[in-house]
Structures are given as structure tokens and as C-alpha cells.
Short mmCIF file of C-alpha atoms in Angstrom, two decimals:
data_model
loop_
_atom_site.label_atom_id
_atom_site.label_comp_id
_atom_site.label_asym_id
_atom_site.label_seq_id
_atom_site.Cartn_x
_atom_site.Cartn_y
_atom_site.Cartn_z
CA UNK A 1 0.00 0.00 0.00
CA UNK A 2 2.88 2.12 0.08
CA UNK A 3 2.86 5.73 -2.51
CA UNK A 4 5.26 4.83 -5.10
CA UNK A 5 3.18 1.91 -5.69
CA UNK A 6 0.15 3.26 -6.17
CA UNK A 7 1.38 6.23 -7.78
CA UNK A 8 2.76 3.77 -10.50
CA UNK A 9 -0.68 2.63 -10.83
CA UNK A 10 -1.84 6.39 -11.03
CA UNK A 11 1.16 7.33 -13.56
CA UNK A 12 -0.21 4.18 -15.86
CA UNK A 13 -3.45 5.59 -16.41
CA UNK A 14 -2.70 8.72 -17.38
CA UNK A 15 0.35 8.31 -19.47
CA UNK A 16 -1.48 5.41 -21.01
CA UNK A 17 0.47 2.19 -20.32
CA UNK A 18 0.35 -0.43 -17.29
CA UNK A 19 3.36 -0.24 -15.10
CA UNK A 20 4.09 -3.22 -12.88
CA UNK A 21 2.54 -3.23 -9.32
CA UNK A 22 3.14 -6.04 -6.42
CA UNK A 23 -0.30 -7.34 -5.50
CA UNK A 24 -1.56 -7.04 -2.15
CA UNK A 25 -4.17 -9.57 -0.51
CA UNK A 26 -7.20 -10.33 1.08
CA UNK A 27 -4.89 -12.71 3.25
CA UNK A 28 -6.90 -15.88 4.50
CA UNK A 29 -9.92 -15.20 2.88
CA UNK A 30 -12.98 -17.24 1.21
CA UNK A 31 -14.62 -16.93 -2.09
CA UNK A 32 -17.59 -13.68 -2.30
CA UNK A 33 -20.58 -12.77 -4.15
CA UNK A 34 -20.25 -8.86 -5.55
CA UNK A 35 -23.87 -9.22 -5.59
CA UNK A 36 -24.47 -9.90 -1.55
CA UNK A 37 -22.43 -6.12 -1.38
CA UNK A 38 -24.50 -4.17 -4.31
CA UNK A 39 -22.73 -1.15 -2.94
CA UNK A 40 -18.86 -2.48 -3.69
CA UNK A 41 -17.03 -1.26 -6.43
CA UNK A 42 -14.02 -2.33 -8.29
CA UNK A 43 -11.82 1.27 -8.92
CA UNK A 44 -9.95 1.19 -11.84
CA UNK A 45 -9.58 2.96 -15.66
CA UNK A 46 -10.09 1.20 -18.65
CA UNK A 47 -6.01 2.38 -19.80
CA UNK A 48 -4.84 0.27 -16.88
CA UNK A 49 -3.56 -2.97 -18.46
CA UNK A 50 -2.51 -5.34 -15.73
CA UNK A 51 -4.95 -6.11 -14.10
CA UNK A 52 -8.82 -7.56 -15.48
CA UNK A 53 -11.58 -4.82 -15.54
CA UNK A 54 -8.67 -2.26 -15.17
CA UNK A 55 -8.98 -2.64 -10.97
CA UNK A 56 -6.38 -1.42 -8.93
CA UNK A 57 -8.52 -0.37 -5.85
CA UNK A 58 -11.99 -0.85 -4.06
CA UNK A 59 -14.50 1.45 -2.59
CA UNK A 60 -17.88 1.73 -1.62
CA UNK A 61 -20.97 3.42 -2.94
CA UNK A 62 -22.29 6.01 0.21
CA UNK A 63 -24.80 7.88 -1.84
CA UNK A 64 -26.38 7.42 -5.72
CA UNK A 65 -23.84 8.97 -7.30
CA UNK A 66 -21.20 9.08 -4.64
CA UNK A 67 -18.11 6.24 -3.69
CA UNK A 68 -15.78 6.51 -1.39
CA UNK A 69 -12.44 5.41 -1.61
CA UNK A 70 -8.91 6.19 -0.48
CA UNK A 71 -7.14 9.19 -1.33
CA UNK A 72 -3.87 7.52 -2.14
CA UNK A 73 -6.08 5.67 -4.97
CA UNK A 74 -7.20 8.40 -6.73
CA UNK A 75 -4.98 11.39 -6.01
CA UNK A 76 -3.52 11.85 -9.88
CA UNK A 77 -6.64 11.46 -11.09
CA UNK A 78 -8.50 14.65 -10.36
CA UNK A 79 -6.42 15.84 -12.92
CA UNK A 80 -8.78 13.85 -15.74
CA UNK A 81 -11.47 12.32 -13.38
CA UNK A 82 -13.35 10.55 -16.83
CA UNK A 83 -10.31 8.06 -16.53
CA UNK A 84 -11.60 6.65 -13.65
CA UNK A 85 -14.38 4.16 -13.38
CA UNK A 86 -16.19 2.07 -11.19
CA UNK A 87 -17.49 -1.26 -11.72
CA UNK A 88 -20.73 -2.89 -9.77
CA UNK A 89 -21.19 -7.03 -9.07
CA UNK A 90 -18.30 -8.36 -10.73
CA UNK A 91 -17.35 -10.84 -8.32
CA UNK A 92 -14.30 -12.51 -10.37
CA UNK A 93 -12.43 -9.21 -12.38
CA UNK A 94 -12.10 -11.30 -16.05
CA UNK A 95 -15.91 -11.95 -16.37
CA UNK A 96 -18.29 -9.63 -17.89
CA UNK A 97 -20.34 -9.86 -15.01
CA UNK A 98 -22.24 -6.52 -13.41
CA UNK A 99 -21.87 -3.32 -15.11
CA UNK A 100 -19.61 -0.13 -15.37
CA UNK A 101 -19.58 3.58 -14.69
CA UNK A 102 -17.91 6.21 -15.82
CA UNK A 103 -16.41 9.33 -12.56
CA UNK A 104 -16.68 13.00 -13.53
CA UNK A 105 -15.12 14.12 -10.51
CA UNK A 106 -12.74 13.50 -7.75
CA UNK A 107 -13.27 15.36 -4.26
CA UNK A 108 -9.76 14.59 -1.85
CA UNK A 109 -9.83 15.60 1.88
CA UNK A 110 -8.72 18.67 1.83
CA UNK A 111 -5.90 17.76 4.60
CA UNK A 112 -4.71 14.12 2.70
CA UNK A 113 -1.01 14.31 2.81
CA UNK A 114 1.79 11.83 3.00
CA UNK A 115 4.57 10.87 5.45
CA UNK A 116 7.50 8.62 5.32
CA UNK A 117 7.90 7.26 8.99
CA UNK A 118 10.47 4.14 9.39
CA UNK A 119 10.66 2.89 5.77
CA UNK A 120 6.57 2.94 5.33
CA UNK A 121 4.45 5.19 3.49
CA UNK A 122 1.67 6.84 6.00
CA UNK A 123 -1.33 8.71 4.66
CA UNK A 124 -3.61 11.28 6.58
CA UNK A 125 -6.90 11.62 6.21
CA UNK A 126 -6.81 9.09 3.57
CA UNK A 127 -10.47 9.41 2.04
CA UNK A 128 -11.61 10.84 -1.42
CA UNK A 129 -15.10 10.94 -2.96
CA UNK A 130 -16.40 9.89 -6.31
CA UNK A 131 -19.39 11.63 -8.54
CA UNK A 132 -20.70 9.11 -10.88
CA UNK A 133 -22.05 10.18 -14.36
CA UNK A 134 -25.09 8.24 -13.65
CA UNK A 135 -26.93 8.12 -10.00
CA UNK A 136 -27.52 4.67 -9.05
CA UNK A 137 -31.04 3.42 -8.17
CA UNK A 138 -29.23 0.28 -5.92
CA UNK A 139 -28.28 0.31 -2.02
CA UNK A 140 -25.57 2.34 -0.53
CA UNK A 141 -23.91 1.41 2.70
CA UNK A 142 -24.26 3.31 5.79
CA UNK A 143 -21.16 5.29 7.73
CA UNK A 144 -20.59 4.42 11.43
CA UNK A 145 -18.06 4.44 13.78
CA UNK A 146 -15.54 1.23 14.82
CA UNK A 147 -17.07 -0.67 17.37
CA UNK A 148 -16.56 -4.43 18.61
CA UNK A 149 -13.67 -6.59 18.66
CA UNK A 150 -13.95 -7.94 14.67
CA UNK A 151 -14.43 -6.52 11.28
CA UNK A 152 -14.89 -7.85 7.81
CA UNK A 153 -12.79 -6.98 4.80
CA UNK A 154 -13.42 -7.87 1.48
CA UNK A 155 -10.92 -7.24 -2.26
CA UNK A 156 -9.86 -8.25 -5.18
CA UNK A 157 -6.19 -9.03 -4.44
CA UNK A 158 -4.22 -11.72 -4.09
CA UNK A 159 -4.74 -14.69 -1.65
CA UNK A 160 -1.46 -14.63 0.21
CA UNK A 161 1.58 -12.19 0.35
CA UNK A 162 3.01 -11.90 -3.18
CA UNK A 163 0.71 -13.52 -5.16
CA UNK A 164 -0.29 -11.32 -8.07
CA UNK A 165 -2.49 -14.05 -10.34
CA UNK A 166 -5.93 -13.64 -8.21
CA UNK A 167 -8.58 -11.43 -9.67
CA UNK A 168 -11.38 -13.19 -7.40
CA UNK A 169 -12.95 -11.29 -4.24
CA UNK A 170 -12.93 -12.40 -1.31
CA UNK A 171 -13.70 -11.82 2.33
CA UNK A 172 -12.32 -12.26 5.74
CA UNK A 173 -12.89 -11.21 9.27
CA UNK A 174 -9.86 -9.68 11.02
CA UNK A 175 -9.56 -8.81 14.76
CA UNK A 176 -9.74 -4.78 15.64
CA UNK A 177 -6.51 -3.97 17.10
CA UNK A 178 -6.49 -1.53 19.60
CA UNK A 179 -5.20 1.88 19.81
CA UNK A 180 -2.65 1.63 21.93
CA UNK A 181 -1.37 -1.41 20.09
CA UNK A 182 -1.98 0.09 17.19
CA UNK A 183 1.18 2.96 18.20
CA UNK A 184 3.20 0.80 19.52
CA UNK A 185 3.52 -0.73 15.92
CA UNK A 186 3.70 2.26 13.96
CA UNK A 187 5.67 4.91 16.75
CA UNK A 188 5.03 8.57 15.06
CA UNK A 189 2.80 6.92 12.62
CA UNK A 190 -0.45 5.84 14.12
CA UNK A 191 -3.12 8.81 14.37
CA UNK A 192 -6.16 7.50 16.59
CA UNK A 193 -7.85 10.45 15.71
CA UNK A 194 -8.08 9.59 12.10
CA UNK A 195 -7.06 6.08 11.87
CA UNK A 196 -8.13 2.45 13.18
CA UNK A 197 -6.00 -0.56 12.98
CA UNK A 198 -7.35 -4.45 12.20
CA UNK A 199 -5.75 -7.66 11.06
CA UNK A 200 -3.43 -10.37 11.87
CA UNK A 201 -1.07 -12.96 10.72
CA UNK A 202 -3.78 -15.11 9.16
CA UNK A 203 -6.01 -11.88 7.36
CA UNK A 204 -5.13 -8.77 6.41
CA UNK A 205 -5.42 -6.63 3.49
CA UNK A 206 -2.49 -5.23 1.04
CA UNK A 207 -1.73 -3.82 -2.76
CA UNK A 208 -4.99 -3.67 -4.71
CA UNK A 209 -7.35 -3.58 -1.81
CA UNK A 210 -6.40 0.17 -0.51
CA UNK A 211 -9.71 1.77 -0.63
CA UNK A 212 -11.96 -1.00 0.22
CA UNK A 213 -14.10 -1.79 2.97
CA UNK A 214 -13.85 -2.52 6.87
CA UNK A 215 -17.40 -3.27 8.04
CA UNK A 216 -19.09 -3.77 11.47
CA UNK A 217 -22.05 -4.85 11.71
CA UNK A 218 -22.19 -4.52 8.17
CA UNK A 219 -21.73 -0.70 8.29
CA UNK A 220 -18.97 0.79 6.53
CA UNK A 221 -16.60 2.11 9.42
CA UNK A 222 -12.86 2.32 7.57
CA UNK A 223 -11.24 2.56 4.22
CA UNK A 224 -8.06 0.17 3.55
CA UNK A 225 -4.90 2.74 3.83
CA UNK A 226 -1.48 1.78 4.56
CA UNK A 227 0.55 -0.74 6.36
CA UNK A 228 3.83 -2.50 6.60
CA UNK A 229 3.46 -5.46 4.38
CA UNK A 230 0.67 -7.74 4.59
CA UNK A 231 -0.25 -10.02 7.45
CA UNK A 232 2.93 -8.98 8.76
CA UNK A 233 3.70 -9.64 12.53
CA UNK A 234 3.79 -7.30 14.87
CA UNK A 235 2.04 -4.74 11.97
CA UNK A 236 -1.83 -4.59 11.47
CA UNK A 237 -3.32 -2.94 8.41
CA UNK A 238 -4.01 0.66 9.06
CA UNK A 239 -7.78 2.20 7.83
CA UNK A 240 -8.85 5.56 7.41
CA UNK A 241 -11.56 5.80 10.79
CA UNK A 242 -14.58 6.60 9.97
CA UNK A 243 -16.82 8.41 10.04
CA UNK A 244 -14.18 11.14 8.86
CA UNK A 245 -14.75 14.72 8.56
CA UNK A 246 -14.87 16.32 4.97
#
């Protein structure tokens, strides 16, 4: 999840060409239907070669013509929003399956920045906002606030660290980590304020997945963001908290 990855994604849409990325995962996760989550999206552009669909993030659909994704995702592309789309119930990224939309506009917190703290990339209020050209008559998902002790994730990347051939989603549930944990990992890192941590050894989330969904109680209540590695130990992903401010 780290910036010069994803800004080589970025950097391959708009120059035209596919630049190699790692793949991230949906670490210790089990086959899912797009269509039990009609509010995921794939993120992606149709000029983005390697991977199916053009995917190289999730997000989640919060009004009819509004998703939500990460910041770190999208940031290049405000310059020429229409290269940007988002795809609906495509549960394995070859098929034909669902249907696509075309963005017109991308909104960034106005406070996203980036840090380098110990080797890993850190983003701040990690959240941008999606206008579709066409408002969608389907459900959205609902905002709330972290609460519990588990989440579920679901993406599109690859089923253990370093594999870069899946294209299927999937879904997990990963522990919450707390707060306190959560800065002990990442020392100058970790913001509680804007920031919740979740995952483990066995599930996590990585490359391809930034953007997508931690749910509670099947409420939307953090964005995939950043992290060292995947399922790394000692290092839980890190999601934008929500509900955030913008």
C-alpha cells in the first residue's frame, strides 16, 4: 500500500500504459458474491492494463452517485477524473459480469497528505469521494463508527503475500486492534484520531485492496490505507476511521 506503488498505478493511467505493481491480498480469505455487497465497487480505468476490468482499488458506494475510496487511490486522477471508473457485481475481475460507470469528478480531503515514517508510506486523512455520471437506483452502505472486537474486509487481491495471479474477491474477518497497540507498531505513525488498525497474521489486506471496505455490523466504518506489508507480525493494516470529517 505504500505511494510509489500506487502512484505507479496512477502514472499508468494517465500516461497510457500499465506499469508493474506487487499485488496485495485479502490474506486468508474465502470466495464472495459482488452481488451480496451491491454497494462495492471495483476502482480502476479502462487504460490500466494489468490487471482484469482495469482494478487497482476498491471502494464503496455512500450515496447514488457518490463512492468513497482512499485518497492515495485516486490522487492523480483529479487531474482527468473521466479516466476513472467504477465497476458494480463483478465478483471474479475477467468476467463480464455486473456493469460499469464512468467518474466525472474527484473530491480529496482537503488535509490528505503523505509521510515517510520508518521505511513505510503513511497517509492522513486518507479518504476521497467519487461523482458518478449516472446516479444509481441500488443500495448504498451506511457510515458508522468502529465498534466491537472484529471486522470484515473484502478485495480483489491476491490470496497470500506476493501472489499477483488472483482477480477473485474475497472476504475475511480480522480482529480490531487496539489503539494503543496500534502505536506501539507504527511509533510517530499511528493517528487515533483519524485512523483504526485491524488484522493479523492469518487476514489482512495489502496492494490492490487500498480503498476498500472494513465493516461492522455490516456498516462501513474504515477505508483500507497503509501498512507494513501484509499479514505482517507485529504490523496490522491501518484504515482511514470513519466516520471522517470532509
Amino acid at each position: 500500500m505504500s505511494l510509489p506503488r500506487r502512484l505507479a498505478a496512477l502514472t499508468a493511467v494517465f500516461l497510457g500504459f500499465a506499469a508493474p505493481l506487487p499485488a496485495g491480498a485479502v490474506i486468508g480469505g474465502s470466495d464472495a458474491q459482488a452481488s451480496a455487497y451491491p454497494w462495492l465497487v471495483a476502482v480502476g480505468s479502462p487504460v490500466f492494463f494489468d490487471r482484469p476490468s482495469g482494478q487497482f482499488c476498491g471502494g464503496a458506494l455512500i450515496a447514488p452517485d457518490q463512492v468513497i475510496t482512499a485518497a492515495h487511490c485516486v490522487q492523480l486522477a483529479q487531474l482527468l477524473p473521466q479516466a476513472l471508473t467504477v465497476t458494480f457485481d463483478r465478483s471474479e475481475l475477467s468476467s463480464g459480469e455486473g456493469f460499469t460507470v464512468s467518474v466525472t469528478a474527484v473530491r480529496i480531503h482537503p488535509d490528505f497528505r503523505q509521510d515517510t515514517v520508518d521505511g513505510v508510506d503513511v497517509y492522513h486523512h486518507d479518504v476521497a469521494i467519487l461523482t458518478l455520471k449516472q446516479a444509481q437506483s441500488r443500495p448504498t452502505v451506511e457510515i458508522a463508527a468502529p465498534q466491537g472486537t472484529s471486522g470484515t474486509i473484502l478485495g480483489w487481491g491476491g490470496t497470500s503475500d506476493g501472489d499477483t495471479a488472483n482477480t477473485r474477491l474475497h472476504m475475511t474477518t480480522v480482529p480490531l486492534v487496539g489503539d494503543d497497540d496500534c502505536a506501539r507498531a507504527y511509533p510517530g505513525a499511528f493517528d487515533a484520531s483519524e485512523m483504526v488498525c485491524a488484522g493479523s497474521t492469518t487476514a489482512d489486506t495489502g496492494e490492490y485492496d487500498s480503498g476498500g471496505p472494513l465493516l461492522t455490523d455490516g456498516k462501513l466504518v474504515g477505508i483500507t490505507s497503509w501498512g507494513r506489508g501484509a499479514a505482517q507480525p507485529g504490523y496490522p493494516g491501518v484504515y482511514t476511521r470513519l466516520p471522517a470529517p470532509f
